[in-house]
mmCIF file of C-alpha atoms in Angstrom:
data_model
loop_
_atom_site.group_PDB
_atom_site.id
_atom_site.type_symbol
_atom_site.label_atom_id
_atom_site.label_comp_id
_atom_site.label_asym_id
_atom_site.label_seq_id
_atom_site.Cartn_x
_atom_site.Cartn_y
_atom_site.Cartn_z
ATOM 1 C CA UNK A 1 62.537 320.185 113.925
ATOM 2 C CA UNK A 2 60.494 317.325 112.016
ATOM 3 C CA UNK A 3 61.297 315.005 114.718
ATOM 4 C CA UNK A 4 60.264 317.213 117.580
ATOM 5 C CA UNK A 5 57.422 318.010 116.099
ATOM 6 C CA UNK A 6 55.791 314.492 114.707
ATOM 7 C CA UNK A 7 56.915 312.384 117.559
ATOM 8 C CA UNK A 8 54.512 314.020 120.193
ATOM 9 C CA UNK A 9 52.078 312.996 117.817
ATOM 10 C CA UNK A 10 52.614 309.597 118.021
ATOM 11 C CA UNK A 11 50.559 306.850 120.255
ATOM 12 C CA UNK A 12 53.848 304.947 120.980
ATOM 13 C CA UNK A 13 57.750 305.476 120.362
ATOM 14 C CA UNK A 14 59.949 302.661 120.781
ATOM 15 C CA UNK A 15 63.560 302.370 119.577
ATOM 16 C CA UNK A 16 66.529 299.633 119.516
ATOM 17 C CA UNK A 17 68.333 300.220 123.308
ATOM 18 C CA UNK A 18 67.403 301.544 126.794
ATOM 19 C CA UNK A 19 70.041 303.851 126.750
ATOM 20 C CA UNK A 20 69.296 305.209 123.378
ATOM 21 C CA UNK A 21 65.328 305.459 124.566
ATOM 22 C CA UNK A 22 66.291 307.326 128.012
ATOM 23 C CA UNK A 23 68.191 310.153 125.846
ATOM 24 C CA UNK A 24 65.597 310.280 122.935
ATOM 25 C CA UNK A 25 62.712 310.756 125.437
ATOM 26 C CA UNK A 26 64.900 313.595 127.114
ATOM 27 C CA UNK A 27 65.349 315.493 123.900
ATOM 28 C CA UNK A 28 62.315 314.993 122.439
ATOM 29 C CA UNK A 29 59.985 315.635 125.722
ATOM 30 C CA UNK A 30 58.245 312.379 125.126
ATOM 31 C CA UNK A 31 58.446 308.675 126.335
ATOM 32 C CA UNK A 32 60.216 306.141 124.402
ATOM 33 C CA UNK A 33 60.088 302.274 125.105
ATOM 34 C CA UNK A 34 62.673 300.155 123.837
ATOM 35 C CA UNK A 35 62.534 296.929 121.281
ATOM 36 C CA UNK A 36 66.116 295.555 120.513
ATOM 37 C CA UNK A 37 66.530 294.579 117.185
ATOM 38 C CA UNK A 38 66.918 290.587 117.625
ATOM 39 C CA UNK A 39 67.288 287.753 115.233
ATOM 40 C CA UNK A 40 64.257 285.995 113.237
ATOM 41 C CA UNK A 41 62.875 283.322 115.228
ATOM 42 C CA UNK A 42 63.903 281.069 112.460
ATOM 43 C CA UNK A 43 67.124 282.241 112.988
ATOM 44 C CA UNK A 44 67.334 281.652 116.926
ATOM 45 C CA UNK A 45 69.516 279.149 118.568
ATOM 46 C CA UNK A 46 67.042 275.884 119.675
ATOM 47 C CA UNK A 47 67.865 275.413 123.296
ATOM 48 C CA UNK A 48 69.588 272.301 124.930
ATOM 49 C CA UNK A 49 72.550 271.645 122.236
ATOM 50 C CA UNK A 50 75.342 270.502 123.226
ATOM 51 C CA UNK A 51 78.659 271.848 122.275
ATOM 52 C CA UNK A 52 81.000 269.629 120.016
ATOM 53 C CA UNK A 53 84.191 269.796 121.615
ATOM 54 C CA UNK A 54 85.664 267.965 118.374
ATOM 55 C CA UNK A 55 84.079 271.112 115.825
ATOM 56 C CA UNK A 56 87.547 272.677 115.332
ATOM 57 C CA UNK A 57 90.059 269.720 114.942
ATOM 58 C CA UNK A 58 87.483 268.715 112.680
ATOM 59 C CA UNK A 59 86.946 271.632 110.579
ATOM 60 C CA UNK A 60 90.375 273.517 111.165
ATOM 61 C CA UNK A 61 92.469 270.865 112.210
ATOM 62 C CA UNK A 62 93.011 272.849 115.287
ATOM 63 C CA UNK A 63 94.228 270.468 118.227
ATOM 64 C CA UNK A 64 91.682 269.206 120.609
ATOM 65 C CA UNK A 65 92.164 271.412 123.639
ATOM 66 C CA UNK A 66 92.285 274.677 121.237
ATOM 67 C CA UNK A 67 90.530 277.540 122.708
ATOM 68 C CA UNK A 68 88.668 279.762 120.294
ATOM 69 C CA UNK A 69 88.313 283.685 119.910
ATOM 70 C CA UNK A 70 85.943 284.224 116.986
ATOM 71 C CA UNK A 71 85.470 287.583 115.311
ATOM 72 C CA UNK A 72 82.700 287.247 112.602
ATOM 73 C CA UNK A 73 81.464 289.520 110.040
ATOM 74 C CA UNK A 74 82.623 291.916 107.547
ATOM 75 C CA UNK A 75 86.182 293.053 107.306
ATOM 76 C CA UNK A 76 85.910 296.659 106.796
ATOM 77 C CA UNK A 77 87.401 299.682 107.945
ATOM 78 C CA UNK A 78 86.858 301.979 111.039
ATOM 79 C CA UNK A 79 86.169 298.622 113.032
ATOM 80 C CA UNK A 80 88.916 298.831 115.062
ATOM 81 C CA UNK A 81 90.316 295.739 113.519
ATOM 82 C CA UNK A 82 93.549 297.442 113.367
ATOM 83 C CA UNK A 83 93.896 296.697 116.885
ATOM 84 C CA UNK A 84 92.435 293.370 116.875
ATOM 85 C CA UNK A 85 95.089 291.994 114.447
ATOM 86 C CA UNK A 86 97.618 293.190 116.828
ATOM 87 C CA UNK A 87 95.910 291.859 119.640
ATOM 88 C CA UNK A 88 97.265 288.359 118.382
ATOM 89 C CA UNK A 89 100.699 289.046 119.027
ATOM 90 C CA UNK A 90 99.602 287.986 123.115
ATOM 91 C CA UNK A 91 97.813 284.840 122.295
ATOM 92 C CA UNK A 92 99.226 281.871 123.977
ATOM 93 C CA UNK A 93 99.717 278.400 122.780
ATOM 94 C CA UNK A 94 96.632 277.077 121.516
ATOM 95 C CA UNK A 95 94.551 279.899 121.690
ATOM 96 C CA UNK A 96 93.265 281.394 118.288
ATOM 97 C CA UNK A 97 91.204 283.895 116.604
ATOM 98 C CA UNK A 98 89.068 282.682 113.971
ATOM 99 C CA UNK A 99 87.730 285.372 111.463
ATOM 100 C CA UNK A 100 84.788 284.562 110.024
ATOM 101 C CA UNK A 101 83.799 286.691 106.849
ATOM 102 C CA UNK A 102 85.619 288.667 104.682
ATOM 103 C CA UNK A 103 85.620 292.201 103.267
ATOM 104 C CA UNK A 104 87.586 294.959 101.426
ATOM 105 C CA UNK A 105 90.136 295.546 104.945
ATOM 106 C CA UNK A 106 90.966 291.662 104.792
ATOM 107 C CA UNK A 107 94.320 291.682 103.251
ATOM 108 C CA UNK A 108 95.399 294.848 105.402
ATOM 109 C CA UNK A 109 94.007 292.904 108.185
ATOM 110 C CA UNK A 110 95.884 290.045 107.294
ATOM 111 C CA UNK A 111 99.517 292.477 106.587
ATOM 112 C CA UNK A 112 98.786 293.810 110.400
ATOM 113 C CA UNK A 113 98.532 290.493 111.572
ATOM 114 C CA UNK A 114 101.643 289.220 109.543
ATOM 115 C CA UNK A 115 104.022 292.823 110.673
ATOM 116 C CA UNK A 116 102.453 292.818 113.900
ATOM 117 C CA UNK A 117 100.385 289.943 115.381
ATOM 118 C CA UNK A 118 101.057 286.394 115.597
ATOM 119 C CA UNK A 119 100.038 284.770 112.102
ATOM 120 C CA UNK A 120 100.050 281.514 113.654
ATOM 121 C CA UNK A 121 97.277 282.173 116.004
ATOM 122 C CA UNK A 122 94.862 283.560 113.291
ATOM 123 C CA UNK A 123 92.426 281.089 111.500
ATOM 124 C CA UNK A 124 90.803 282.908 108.563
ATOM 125 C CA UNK A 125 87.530 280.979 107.552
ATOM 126 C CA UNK A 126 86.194 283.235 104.530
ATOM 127 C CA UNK A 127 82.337 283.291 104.400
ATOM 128 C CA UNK A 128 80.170 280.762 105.259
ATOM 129 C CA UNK A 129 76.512 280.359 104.354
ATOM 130 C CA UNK A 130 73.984 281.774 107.192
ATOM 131 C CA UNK A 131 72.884 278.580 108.809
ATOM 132 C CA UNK A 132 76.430 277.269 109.468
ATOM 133 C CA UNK A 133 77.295 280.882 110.756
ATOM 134 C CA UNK A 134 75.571 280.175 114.331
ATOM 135 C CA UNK A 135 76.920 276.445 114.533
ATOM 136 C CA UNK A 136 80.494 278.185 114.427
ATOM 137 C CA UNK A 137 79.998 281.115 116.844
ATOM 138 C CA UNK A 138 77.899 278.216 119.226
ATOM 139 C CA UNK A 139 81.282 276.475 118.832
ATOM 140 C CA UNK A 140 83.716 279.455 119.938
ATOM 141 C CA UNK A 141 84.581 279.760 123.828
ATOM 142 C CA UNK A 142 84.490 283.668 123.153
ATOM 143 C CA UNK A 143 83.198 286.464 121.234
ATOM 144 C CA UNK A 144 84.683 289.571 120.203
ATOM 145 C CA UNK A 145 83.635 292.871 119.540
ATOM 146 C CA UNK A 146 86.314 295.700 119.326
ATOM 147 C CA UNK A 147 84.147 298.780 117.730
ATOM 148 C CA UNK A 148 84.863 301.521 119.557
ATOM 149 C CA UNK A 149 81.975 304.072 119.912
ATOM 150 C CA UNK A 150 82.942 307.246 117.856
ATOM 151 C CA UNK A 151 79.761 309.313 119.209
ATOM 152 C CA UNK A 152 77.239 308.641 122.043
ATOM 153 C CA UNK A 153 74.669 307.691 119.059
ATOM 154 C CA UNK A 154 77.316 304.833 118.496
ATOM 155 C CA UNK A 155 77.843 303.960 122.127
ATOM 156 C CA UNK A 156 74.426 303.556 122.531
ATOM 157 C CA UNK A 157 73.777 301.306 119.656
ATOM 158 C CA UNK A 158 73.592 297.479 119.484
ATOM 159 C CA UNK A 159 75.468 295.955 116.895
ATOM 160 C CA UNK A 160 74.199 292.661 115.147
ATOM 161 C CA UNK A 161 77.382 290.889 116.287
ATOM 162 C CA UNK A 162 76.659 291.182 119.627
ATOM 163 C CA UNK A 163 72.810 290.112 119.300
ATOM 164 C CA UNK A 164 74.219 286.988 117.520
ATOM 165 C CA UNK A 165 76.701 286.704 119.720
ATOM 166 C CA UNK A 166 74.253 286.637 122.746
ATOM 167 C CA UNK A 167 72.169 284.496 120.578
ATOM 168 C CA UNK A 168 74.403 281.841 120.719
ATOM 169 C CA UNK A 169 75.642 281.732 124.489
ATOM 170 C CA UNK A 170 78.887 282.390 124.175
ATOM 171 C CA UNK A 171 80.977 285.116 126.881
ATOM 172 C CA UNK A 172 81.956 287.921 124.998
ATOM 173 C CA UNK A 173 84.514 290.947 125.183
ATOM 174 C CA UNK A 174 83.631 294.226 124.115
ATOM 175 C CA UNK A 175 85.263 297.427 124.367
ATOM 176 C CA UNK A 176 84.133 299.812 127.597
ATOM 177 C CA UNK A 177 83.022 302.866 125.238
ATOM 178 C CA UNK A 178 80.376 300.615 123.857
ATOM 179 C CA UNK A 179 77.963 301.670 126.549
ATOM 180 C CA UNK A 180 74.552 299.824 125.640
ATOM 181 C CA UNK A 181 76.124 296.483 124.743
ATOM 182 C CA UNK A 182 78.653 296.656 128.243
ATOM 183 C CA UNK A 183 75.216 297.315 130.420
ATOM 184 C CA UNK A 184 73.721 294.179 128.894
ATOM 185 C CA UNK A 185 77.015 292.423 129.578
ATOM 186 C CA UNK A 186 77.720 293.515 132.692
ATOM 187 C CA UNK A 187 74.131 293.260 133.796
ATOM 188 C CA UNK A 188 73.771 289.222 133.292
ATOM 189 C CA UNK A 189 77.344 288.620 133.380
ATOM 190 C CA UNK A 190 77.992 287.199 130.518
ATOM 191 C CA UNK A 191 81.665 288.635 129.516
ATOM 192 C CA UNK A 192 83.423 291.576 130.208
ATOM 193 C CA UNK A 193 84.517 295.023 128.299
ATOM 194 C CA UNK A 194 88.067 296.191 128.561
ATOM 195 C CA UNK A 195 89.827 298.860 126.527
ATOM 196 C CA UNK A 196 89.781 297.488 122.586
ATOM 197 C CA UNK A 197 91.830 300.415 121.382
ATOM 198 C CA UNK A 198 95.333 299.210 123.091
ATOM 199 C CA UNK A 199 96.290 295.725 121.529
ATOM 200 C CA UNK A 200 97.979 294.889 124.785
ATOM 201 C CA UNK A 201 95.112 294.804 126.719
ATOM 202 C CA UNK A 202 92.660 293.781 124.467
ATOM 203 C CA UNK A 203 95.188 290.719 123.915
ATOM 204 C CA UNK A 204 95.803 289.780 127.550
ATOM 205 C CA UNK A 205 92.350 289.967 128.218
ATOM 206 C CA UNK A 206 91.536 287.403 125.384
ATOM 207 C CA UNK A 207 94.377 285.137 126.340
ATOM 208 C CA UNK A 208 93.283 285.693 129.808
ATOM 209 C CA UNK A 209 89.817 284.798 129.944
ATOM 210 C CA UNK A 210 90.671 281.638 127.609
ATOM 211 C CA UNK A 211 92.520 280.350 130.048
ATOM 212 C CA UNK A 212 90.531 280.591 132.550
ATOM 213 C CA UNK A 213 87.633 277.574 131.674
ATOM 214 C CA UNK A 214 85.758 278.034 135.137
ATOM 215 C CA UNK A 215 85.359 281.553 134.061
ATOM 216 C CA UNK A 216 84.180 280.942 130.800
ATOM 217 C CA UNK A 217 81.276 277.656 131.916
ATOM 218 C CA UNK A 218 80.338 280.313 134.916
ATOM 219 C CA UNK A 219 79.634 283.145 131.812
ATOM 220 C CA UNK A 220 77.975 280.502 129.468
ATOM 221 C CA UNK A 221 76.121 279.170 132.315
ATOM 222 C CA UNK A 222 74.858 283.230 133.283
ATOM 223 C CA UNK A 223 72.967 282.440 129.974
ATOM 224 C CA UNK A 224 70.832 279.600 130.945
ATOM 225 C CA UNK A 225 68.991 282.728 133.135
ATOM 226 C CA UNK A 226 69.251 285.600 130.818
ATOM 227 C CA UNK A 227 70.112 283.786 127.481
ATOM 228 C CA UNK A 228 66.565 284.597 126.352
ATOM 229 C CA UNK A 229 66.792 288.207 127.098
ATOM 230 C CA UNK A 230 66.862 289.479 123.500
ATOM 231 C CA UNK A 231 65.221 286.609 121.816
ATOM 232 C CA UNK A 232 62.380 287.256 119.133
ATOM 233 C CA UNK A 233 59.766 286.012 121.351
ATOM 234 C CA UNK A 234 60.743 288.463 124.295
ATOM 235 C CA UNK A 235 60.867 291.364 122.196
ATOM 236 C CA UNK A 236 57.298 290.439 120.836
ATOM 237 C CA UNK A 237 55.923 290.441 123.892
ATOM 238 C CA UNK A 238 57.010 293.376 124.876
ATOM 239 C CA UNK A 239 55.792 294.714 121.545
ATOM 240 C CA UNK A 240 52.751 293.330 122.687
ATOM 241 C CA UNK A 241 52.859 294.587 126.374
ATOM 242 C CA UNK A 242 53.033 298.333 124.750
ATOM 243 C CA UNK A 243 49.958 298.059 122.406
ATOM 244 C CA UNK A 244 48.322 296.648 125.440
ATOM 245 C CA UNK A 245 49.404 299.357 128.033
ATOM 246 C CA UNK A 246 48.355 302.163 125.103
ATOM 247 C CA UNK A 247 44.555 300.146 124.304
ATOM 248 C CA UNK A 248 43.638 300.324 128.006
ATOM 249 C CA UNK A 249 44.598 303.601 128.384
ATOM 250 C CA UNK A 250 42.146 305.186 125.196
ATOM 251 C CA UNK A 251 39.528 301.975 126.069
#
């Protein structure tokens, strides 16, 4: 009621995805612009670096021509990472996923992995401090995100995992229900979405698309067009563009 009410009143509405903005401006009978959320600009990925094909042996002791699945952020429940532990089981020979983070689901994770997965695929970093986190997603040949929307508010959200995911050029795999995050994906082809709830497919599709390296430098080089799409200085201008648009309109 609130809502319906004070948001006619307003000059401008934005909110954090297109999708998101088309339905809000449908139920509300108003216009809504859109503003991801995005990372600070001290935060941001500088352009132009190079990745160290050597990070992994030398950090992990992971051999040379590992390829590398990351999954970073909290380990907590009603992430789907269920499914994701068992995804391991179809990992091939020097493929991994490296979890970055912890949480209160990490030793269930881990028991999943252990009953279910492949243990010896699964690299478990613990936390590491903020400005190493983007050095180790830059790093990764692939980024996963298994949430799985449980509403359309969630399927039209955009996780911070993806944004830093994006941030750092990387191809990613999402699942399909995820419907904001696959239109960016699908839109600069950058990764691909498959079904995160069935281990088997979520697994092939990793140990796929690992395998496949021109796939992956033809995603990560989709990025050198696009990879500033949801950078801080993009979404300030937009920012901008929307004051300016609403100033010439009462001028």
């Amino acid at each position: 009621k609130y809502e319906k009410e004070l948001y006619r009143k307003c000059d401008i509405r934005v909110t954090v995805g297109e999708l998101l903005a088309q339905s809000m401006s449908r139920y509300f009978d108003c216009p809504f612009g859109t503003i991801y959320s995005c990372l600070s600009k001290s935060d941001e990925q500088k352009g132009g670096v190079e990745r160290d094909r050597l990070f992994w042996s030398r950090e992990l002791g992971l051999p040379e021509q590992a390829r590398i699945a990351v999954f970073q952020g909290s380990l907590t429940s009603l992430r789907n990472l269920d499914n994701l532990a068992r995804s391991t089981k179809y990992l091939k020979e020097n493929q991994y996923l490296v979890v970055i983070g912890g949480g209160h689901y990490e030793e269930e994770f881990k028991k999943i992995v252990q009953k279910e997965g492949n243990p010896e695929r699964v690299i478990y970093t613990g936390w590491v401090p903020q400005e190493s986190l983007i050095v180790y997603t830059r790093e990764a040949d692939l980024g996963i995100l298994p949430y799985r929307s449980i509403n359309a508010y969630y399927a039209q959200s955009v996780p911070n995992k993806f944004l830093e995911y994006f941030n750092a050029n990387i191809p990613i795999i999402c699942d399909e229900t995820l419907s904001e995050v696959a239109s960016i994906i699908i839109k600069f082809n950058v990764g691909l979405t498959t079904d995160c709830s069935d281990p088997c497919q979520l697994g092939t599709t990793m140990s796929r698309v690992l395998n496949n390296e021109e796939l992956l430098e033809q995603y990560r080089k989709n990025y050198d067009r696009h990879g500033s799409y949801l950078a801080y200085h993009s979404q300030k201008e937009k920012l901008l563009d929307y004051l300016k648009e609403f100033l010439s309109l009462v001028s």
